Short mmCIF file of C-alpha atoms in Angstrom, two decimals:
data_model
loop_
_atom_site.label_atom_id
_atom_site.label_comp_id
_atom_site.label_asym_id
_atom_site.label_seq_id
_atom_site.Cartn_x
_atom_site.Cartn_y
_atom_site.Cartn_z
CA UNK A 1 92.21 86.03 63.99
CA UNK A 2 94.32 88.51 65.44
CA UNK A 3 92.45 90.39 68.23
CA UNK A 4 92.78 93.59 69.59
CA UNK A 5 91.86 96.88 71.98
CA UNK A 6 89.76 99.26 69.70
CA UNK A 7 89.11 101.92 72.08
CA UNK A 8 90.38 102.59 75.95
CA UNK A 9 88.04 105.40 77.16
CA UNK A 10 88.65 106.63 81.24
CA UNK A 11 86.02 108.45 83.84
CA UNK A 12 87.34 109.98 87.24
CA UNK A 13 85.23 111.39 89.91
CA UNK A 14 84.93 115.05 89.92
CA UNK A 15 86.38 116.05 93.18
CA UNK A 16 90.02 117.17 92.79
CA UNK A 17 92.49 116.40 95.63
CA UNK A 18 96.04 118.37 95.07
CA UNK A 19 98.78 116.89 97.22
CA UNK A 20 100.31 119.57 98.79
CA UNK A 21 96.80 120.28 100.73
CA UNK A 22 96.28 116.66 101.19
CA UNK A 23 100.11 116.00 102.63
CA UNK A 24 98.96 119.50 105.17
CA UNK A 25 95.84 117.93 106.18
CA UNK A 26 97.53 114.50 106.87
CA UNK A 27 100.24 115.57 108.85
CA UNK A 28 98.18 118.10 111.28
CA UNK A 29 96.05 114.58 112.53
CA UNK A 30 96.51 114.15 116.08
CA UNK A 31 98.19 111.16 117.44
CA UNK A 32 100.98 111.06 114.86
CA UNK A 33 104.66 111.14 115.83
CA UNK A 34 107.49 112.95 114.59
CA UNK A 35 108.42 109.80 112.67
CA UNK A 36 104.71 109.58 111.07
CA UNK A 37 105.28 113.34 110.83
CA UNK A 38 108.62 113.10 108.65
CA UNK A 39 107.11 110.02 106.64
CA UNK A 40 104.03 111.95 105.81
CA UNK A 41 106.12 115.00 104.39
CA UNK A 42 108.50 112.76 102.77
CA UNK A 43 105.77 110.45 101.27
CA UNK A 44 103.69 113.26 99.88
CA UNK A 45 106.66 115.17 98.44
CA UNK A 46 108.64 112.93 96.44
CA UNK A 47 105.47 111.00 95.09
CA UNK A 48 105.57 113.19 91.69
CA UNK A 49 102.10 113.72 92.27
CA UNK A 50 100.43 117.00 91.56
CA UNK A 51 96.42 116.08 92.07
CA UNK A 52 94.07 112.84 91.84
CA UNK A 53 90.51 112.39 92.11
CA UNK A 54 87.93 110.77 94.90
CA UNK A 55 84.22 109.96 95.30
CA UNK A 56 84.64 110.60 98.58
CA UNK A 57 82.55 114.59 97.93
CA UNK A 58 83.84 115.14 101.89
CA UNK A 59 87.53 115.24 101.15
CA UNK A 60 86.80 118.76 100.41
CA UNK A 61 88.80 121.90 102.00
CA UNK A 62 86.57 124.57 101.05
CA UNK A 63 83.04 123.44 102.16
CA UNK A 64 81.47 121.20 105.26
CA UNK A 65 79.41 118.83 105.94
CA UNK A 66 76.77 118.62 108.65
CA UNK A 67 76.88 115.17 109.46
CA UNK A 68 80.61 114.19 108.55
CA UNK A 69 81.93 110.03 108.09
CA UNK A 70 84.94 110.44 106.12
CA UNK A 71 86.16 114.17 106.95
CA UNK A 72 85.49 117.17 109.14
CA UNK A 73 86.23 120.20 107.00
CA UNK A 74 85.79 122.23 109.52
CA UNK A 75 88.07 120.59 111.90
CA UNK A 76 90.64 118.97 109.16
CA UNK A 77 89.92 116.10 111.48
CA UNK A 78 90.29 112.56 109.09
CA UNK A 79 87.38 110.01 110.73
CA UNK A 80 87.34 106.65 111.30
CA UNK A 81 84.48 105.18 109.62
CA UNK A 82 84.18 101.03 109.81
CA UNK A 83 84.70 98.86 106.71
CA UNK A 84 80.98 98.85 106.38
CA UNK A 85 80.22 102.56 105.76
CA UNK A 86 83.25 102.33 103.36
CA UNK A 87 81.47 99.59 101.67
CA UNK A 88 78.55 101.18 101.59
CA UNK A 89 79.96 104.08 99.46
CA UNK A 90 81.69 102.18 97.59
CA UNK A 91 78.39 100.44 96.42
CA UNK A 92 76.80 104.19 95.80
CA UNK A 93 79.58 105.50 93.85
CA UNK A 94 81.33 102.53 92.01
CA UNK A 95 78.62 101.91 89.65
CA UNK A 96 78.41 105.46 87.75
CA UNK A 97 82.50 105.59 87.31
CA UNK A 98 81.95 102.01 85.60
CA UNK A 99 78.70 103.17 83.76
CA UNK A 100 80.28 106.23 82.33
CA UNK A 101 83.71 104.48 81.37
CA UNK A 102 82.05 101.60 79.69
CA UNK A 103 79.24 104.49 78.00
CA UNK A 104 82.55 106.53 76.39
CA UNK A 105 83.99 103.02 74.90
CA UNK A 106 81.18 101.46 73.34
CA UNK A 107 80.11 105.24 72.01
CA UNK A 108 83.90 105.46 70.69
CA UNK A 109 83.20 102.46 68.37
CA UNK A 110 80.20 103.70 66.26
CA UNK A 111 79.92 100.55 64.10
CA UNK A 112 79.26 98.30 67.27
CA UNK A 113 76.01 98.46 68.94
CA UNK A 114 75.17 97.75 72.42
CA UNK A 115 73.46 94.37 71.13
CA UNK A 116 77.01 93.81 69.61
CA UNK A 117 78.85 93.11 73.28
CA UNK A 118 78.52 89.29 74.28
CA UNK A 119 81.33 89.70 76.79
CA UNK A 120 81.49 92.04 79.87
CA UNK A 121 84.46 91.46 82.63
CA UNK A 122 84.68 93.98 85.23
CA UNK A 123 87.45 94.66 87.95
CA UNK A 124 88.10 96.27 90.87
CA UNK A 125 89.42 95.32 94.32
CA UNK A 126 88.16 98.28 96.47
CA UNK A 127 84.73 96.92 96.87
CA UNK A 128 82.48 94.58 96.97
CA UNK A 129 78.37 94.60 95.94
CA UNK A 130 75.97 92.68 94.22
CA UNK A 131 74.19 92.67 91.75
CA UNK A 132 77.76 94.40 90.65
CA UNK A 133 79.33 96.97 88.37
CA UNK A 134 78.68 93.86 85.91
CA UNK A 135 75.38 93.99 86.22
CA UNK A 136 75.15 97.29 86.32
CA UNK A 137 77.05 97.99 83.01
CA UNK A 138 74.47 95.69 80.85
CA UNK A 139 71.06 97.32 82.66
CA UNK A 140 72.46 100.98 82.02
CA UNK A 141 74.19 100.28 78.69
CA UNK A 142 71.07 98.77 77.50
CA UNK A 143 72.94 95.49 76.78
CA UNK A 144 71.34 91.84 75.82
CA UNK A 145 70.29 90.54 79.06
CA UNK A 146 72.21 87.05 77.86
CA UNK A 147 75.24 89.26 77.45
CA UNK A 148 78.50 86.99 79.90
CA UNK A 149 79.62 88.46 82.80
CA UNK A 150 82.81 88.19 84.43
CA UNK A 151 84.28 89.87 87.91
CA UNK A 152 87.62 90.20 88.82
CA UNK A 153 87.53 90.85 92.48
CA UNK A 154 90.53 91.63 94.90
CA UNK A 155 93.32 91.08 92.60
CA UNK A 156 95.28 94.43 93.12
CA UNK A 157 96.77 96.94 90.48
CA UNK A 158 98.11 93.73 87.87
CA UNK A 159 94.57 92.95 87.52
CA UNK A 160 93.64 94.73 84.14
CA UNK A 161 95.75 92.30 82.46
CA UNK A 162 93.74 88.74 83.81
CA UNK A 163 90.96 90.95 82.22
CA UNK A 164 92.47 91.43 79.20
CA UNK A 165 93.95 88.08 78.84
CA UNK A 166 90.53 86.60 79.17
CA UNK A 167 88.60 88.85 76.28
CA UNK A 168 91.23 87.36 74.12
CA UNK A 169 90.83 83.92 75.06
CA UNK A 170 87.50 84.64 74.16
CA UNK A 171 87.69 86.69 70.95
CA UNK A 172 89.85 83.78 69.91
CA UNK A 173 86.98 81.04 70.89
CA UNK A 174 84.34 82.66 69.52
CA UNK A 175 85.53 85.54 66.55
CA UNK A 176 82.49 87.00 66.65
CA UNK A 177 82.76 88.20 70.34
CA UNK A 178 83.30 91.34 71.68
CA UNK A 179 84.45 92.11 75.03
CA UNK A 180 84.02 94.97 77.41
CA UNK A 181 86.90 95.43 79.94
CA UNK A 182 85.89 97.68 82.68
CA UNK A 183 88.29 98.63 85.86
CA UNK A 184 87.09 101.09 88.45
CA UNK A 185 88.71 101.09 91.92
CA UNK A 186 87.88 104.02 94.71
CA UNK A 187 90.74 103.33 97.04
CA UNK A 188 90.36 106.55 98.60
CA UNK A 189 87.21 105.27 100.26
CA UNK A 190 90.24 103.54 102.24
CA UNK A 191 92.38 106.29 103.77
CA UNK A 192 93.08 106.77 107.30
CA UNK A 193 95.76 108.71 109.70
CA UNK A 194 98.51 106.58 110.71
CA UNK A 195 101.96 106.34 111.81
CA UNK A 196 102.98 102.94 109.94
CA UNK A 197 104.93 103.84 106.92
CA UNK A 198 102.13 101.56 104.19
CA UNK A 199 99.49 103.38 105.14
CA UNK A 200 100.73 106.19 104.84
CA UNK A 201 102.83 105.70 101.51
CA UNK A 202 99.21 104.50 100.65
CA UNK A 203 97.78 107.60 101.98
CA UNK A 204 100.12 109.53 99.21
CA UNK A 205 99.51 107.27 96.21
CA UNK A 206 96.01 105.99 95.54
CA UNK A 207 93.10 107.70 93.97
CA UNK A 208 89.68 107.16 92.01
CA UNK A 209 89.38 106.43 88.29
CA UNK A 210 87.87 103.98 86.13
CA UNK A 211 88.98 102.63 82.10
CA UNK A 212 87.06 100.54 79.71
CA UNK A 213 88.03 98.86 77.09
CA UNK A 214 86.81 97.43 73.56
CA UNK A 215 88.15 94.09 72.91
CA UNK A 216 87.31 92.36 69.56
CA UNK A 217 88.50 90.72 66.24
CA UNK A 218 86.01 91.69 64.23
CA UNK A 219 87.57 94.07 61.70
CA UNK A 220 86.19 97.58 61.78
CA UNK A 221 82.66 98.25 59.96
CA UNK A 222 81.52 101.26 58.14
CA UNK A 223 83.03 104.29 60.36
CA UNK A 224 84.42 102.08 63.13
CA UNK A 225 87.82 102.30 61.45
CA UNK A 226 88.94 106.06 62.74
CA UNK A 227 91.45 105.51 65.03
CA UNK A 228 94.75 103.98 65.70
CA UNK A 229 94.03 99.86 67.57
CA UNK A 230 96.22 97.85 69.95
CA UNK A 231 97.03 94.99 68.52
CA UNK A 232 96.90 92.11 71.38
CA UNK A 233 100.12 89.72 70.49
CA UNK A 234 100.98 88.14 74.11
CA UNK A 235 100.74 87.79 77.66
CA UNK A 236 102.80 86.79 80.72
CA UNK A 237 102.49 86.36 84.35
CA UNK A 238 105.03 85.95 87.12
CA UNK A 239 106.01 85.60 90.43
CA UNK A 240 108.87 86.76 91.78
CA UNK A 241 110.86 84.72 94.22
CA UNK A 242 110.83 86.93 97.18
CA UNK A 243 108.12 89.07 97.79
CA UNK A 244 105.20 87.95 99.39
CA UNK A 245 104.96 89.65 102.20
CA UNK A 246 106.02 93.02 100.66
CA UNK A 247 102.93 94.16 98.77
CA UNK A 248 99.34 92.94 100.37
CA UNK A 249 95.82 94.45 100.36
CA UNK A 250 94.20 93.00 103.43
CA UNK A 251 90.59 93.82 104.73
CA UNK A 252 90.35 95.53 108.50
CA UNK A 253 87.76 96.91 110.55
CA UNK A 254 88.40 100.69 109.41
CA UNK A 255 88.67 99.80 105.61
CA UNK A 256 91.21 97.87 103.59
CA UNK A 257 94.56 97.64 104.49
CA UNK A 258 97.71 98.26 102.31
CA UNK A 259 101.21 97.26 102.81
CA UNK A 260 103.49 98.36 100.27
CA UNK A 261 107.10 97.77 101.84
CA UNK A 262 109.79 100.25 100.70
CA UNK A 263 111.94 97.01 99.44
CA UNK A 264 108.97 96.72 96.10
CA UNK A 265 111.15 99.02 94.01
CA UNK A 266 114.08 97.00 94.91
CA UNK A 267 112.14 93.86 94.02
CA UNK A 268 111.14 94.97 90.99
CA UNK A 269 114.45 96.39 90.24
CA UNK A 270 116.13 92.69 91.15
CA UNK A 271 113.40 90.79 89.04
CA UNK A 272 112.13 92.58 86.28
CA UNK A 273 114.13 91.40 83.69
CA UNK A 274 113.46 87.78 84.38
CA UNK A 275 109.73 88.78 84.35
CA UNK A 276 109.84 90.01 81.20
CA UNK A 277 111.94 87.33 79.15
CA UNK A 278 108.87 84.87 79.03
CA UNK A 279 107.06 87.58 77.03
CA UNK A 280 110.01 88.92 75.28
CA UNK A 281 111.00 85.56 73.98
CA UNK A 282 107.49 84.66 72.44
CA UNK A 283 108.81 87.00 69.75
CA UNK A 284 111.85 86.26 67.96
CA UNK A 285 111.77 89.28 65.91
CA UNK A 286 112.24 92.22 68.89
CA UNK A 287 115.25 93.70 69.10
CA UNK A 288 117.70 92.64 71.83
CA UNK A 289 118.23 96.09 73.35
CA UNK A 290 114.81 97.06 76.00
CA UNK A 291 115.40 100.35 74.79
CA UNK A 292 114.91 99.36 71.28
CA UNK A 293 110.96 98.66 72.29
CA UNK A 294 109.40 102.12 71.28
CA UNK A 295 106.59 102.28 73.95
CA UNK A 296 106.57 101.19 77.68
CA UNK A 297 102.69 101.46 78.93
CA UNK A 298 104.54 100.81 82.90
CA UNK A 299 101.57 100.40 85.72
CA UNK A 300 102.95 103.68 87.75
CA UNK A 301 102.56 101.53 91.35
CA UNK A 302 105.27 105.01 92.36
CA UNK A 303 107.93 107.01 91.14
CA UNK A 304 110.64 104.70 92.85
CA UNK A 305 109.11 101.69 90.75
CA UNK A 306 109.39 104.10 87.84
CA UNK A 307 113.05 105.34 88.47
CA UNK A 308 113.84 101.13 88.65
CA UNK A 309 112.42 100.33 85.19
CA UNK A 310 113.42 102.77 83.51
CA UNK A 311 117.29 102.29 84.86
CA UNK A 312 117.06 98.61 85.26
CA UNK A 313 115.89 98.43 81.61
CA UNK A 314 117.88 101.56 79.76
CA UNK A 315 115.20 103.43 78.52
CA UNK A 316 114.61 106.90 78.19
CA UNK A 317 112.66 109.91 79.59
CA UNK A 318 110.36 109.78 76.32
CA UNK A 319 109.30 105.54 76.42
CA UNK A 320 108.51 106.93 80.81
CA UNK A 321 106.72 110.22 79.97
CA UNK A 322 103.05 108.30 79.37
CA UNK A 323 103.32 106.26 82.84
CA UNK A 324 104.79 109.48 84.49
CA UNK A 325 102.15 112.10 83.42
CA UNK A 326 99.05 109.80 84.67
CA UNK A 327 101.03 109.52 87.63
CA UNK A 328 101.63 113.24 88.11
CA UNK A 329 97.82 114.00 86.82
CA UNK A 330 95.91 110.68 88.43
CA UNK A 331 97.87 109.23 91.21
CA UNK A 332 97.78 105.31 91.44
CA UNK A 333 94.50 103.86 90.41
CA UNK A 334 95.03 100.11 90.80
CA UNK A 335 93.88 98.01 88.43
CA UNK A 336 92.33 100.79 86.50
CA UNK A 337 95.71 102.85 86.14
CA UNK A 338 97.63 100.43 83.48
CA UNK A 339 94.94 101.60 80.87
CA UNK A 340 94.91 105.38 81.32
CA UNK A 341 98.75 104.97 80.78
CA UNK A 342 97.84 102.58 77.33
CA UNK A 343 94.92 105.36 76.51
CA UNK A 344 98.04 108.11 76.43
CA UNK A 345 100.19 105.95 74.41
CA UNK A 346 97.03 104.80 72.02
CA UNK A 347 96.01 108.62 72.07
CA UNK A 348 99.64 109.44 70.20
CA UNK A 349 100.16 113.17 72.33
CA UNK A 350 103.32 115.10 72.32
CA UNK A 351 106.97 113.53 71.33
CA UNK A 352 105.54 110.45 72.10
CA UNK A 353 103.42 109.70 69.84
CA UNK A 354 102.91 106.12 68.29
CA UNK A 355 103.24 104.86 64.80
CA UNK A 356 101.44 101.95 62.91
CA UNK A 357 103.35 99.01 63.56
CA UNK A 358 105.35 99.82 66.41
CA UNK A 359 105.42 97.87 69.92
CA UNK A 360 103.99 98.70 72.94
CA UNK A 361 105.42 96.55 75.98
CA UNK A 362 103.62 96.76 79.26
CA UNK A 363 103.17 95.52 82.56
CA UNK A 364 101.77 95.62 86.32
CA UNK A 365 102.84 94.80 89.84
CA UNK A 366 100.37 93.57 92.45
CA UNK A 367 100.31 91.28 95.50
CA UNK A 368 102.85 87.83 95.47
CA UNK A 369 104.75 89.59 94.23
CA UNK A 370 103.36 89.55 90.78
CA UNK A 371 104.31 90.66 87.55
CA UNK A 372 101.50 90.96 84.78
CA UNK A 373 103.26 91.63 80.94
CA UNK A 374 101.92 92.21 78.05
CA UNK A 375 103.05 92.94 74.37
CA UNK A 376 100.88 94.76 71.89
CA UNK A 377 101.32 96.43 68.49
CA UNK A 378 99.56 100.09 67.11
CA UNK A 379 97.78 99.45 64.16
CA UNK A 380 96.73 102.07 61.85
CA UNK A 381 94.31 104.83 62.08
CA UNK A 382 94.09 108.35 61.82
CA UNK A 383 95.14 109.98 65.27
CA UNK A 384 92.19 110.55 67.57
CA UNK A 385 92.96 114.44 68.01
CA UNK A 386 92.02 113.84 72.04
CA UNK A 387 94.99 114.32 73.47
CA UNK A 388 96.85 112.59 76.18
CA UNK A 389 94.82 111.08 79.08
CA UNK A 390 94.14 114.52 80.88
CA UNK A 391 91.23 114.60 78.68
CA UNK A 392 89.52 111.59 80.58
CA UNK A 393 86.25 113.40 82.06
CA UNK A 394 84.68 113.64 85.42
CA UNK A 395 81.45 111.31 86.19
CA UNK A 396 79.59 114.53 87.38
CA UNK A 397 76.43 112.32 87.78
CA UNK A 398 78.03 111.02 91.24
CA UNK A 399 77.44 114.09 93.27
CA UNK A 400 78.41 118.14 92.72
CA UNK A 401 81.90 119.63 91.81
CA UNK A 402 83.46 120.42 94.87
CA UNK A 403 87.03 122.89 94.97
CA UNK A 404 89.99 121.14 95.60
CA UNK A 405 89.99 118.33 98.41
CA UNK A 406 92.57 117.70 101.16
CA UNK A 407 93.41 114.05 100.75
CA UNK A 408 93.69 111.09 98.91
CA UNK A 409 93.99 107.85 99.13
#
């Protein structure tokens, strides 16, 4: 029975970091060179970022805290807190962004039922707690206490797509199944001053988010059919032959630690078309031509990995526009990030809107280096009149509504 996404819904903290204050803060920490100084400005300038979010509340420029662990407001001093207090965050903060995500899914379907889920995999590789966001998601959803629960732990931004891959193996085991798919990743519970050039292009890339999605064959009941589906046709995964040692996410004393080489674009840019024939060629009937492929849901790991598809592959502003607006509006969310960018195709806004029937190609880059595709088709439905993915809401539940914050990642 042919399976597929019936809903992606998306929660972000509310506290708003814009990245011409965070790029100021970052490059007025003591200790940093003129190097770190240039790499900061570069970084933070030609990331085609305009703001993220964090549920780190300190990361705040217009109001301090008394007893500051992430960031002095008052001094615009960036602290040094161990991997431990990070942690502990982490475990405070995770669990609403996963709650609220999976909440605005299951609520999007409204001939499902929380006793309807029998599948819930979760993902994130910014933290670590248990009982998890697993857990979590069937106590607060009100879910059957036998409901299956899976955790994807550590695997990096490709990760939505294991996810994925496995409510489908399951949908297709057991028809009746459905399958919540929840990402959430804080990485700015991670972010540090530094003169090395990852942690810094880190520093200018990653932010807070969480997506959840409805994974099912059952056909649509009584007024569950109301918007446009992704139809789940195939999967791929690949490593590239060079790589390894490029793109990492390592634990340290102060926090993980990311190393994101400058050569990844130029990886990607070598190897992406070899990724993607093992997907392409399950399908006899796409058209030679990349181009030809209406929608490109691309994880936006950058704008230089963005620039390299799109050249490498010949496709146009239009088939970039949904990974480059939850760039410019979200930053890099890791795992969680591929699905905002599917939720803006699925959502149909502006001249890129999706018909019934079309395909949607998309993929991920994580740690190996590995390359996670997918291919999917847009089934009918009346358009869902949200919007693109700006509309994704804030979890206000995790703390007040600070002004705009200083940092990110």
């Amino acid at each position: 029975m042919p399976v597929t996404i019936r809903t992606i819904k998306t929660a972000v903290p509310p506290t708003i970091l814009h990245q011409e204050q965070a790029r100021d803060v970052f490059a007025a920490q003591p200790g940093l060179t003129r190097l770190g100084q240039r790499l900061i400005a570069t970084s933070f300038d030609s990331a085609a970022i305009s703001t993220r979010r964090t549920a780190v509340a300190e990361l705040t420029l217009d109001r301090s805290s008394e007893n500051p662990v992430f960031f002095d407001a008052a001094t615009r001093l960036l602290l040094s807190p161990s991997t431990r207090v990070r942690n502990e965050l982490f475990a405070r903060e995770a669990g609403p962004l996963f709650v609220e995500a999976a909440r605005r899914a299951l609520e999007a379907c409204p001939d499902l039922s929380p006793e309807d889920i029998t599948h819930v995999v979760t993902v994130s590789c910014t933290g670590f707690y248990n009982p998890g966001p697993d857990y979590q998601v069937v106590r607060a959803l009100g879910l059957n206490p036998q409901t299956r629960r899976y955790h994807l732990g550590f695997m990096g931004c490709y990760a939505a797509f294991p996810a994925l891959r496995a409510a489908k193996s399951f949908c297709e085991a057991e028809p009746d199944a459905v399958v919540l798919v929840v990402c959430g990743e804080l990485c700015s519970l991670h972010v540090r001053s530094s003169n090395n050039p990852d942690t810094i292009m880190g520093s200018a890339l990653f932010a807070d988010g969480a997506a959840a999605a409805v994974v099912t064959a059952r056909p649509p009941g009584d007024g569950g059919g109301v918007a446009p589906q992704l139809l789940l046709d195939f999967f791929e995964t690949t490593l590239t032959p060079v790589g390894e040692e490029s793109m990492a996410w390592n634990i340290g004393d102060e926090g993980f630690e990311m190393v994101l080489g400058t050569y990844v674009p130029h990886i990607i840019d070598d190897h992406i078309v070899g990724a993607l024939e093992p997907l392409l060629d399950q399908d006899p009937t796409l058209p030679d031509a990349y181009s030809e492929i209406p929608h490109w849901g691309i994880h936006p790991g950058g704008r230089a990995i963005l620039d390299r598809v799109q050249h490498r592959l010949e496709l146009d502003d239009a088939q970039l526009a949904p990974a480059r607006r939850v760039l410019r509006d979200y930053g890099n969310m890791s795992s969680a990030t591929v699905l905002f960018v599917l939720k803006d195709i699925l959502d149909g806004s502006g001249p890129t809107a999706a018909a019934a029937g079309e395909r949607v190609c998309s993929m991920a880059f994580g740690p190996g280096l590995t390359v996670e595709t997918a291919l999917m088709t847009l089934l009918p439905g009346p358009a869902s009149g949200s919007g693109s993915v700006t509309g994704a809401g804030p979890v206000t539940g995790a703390g007040p509504v600070p002004g705009p914050g200083p940092e990110d990642r």
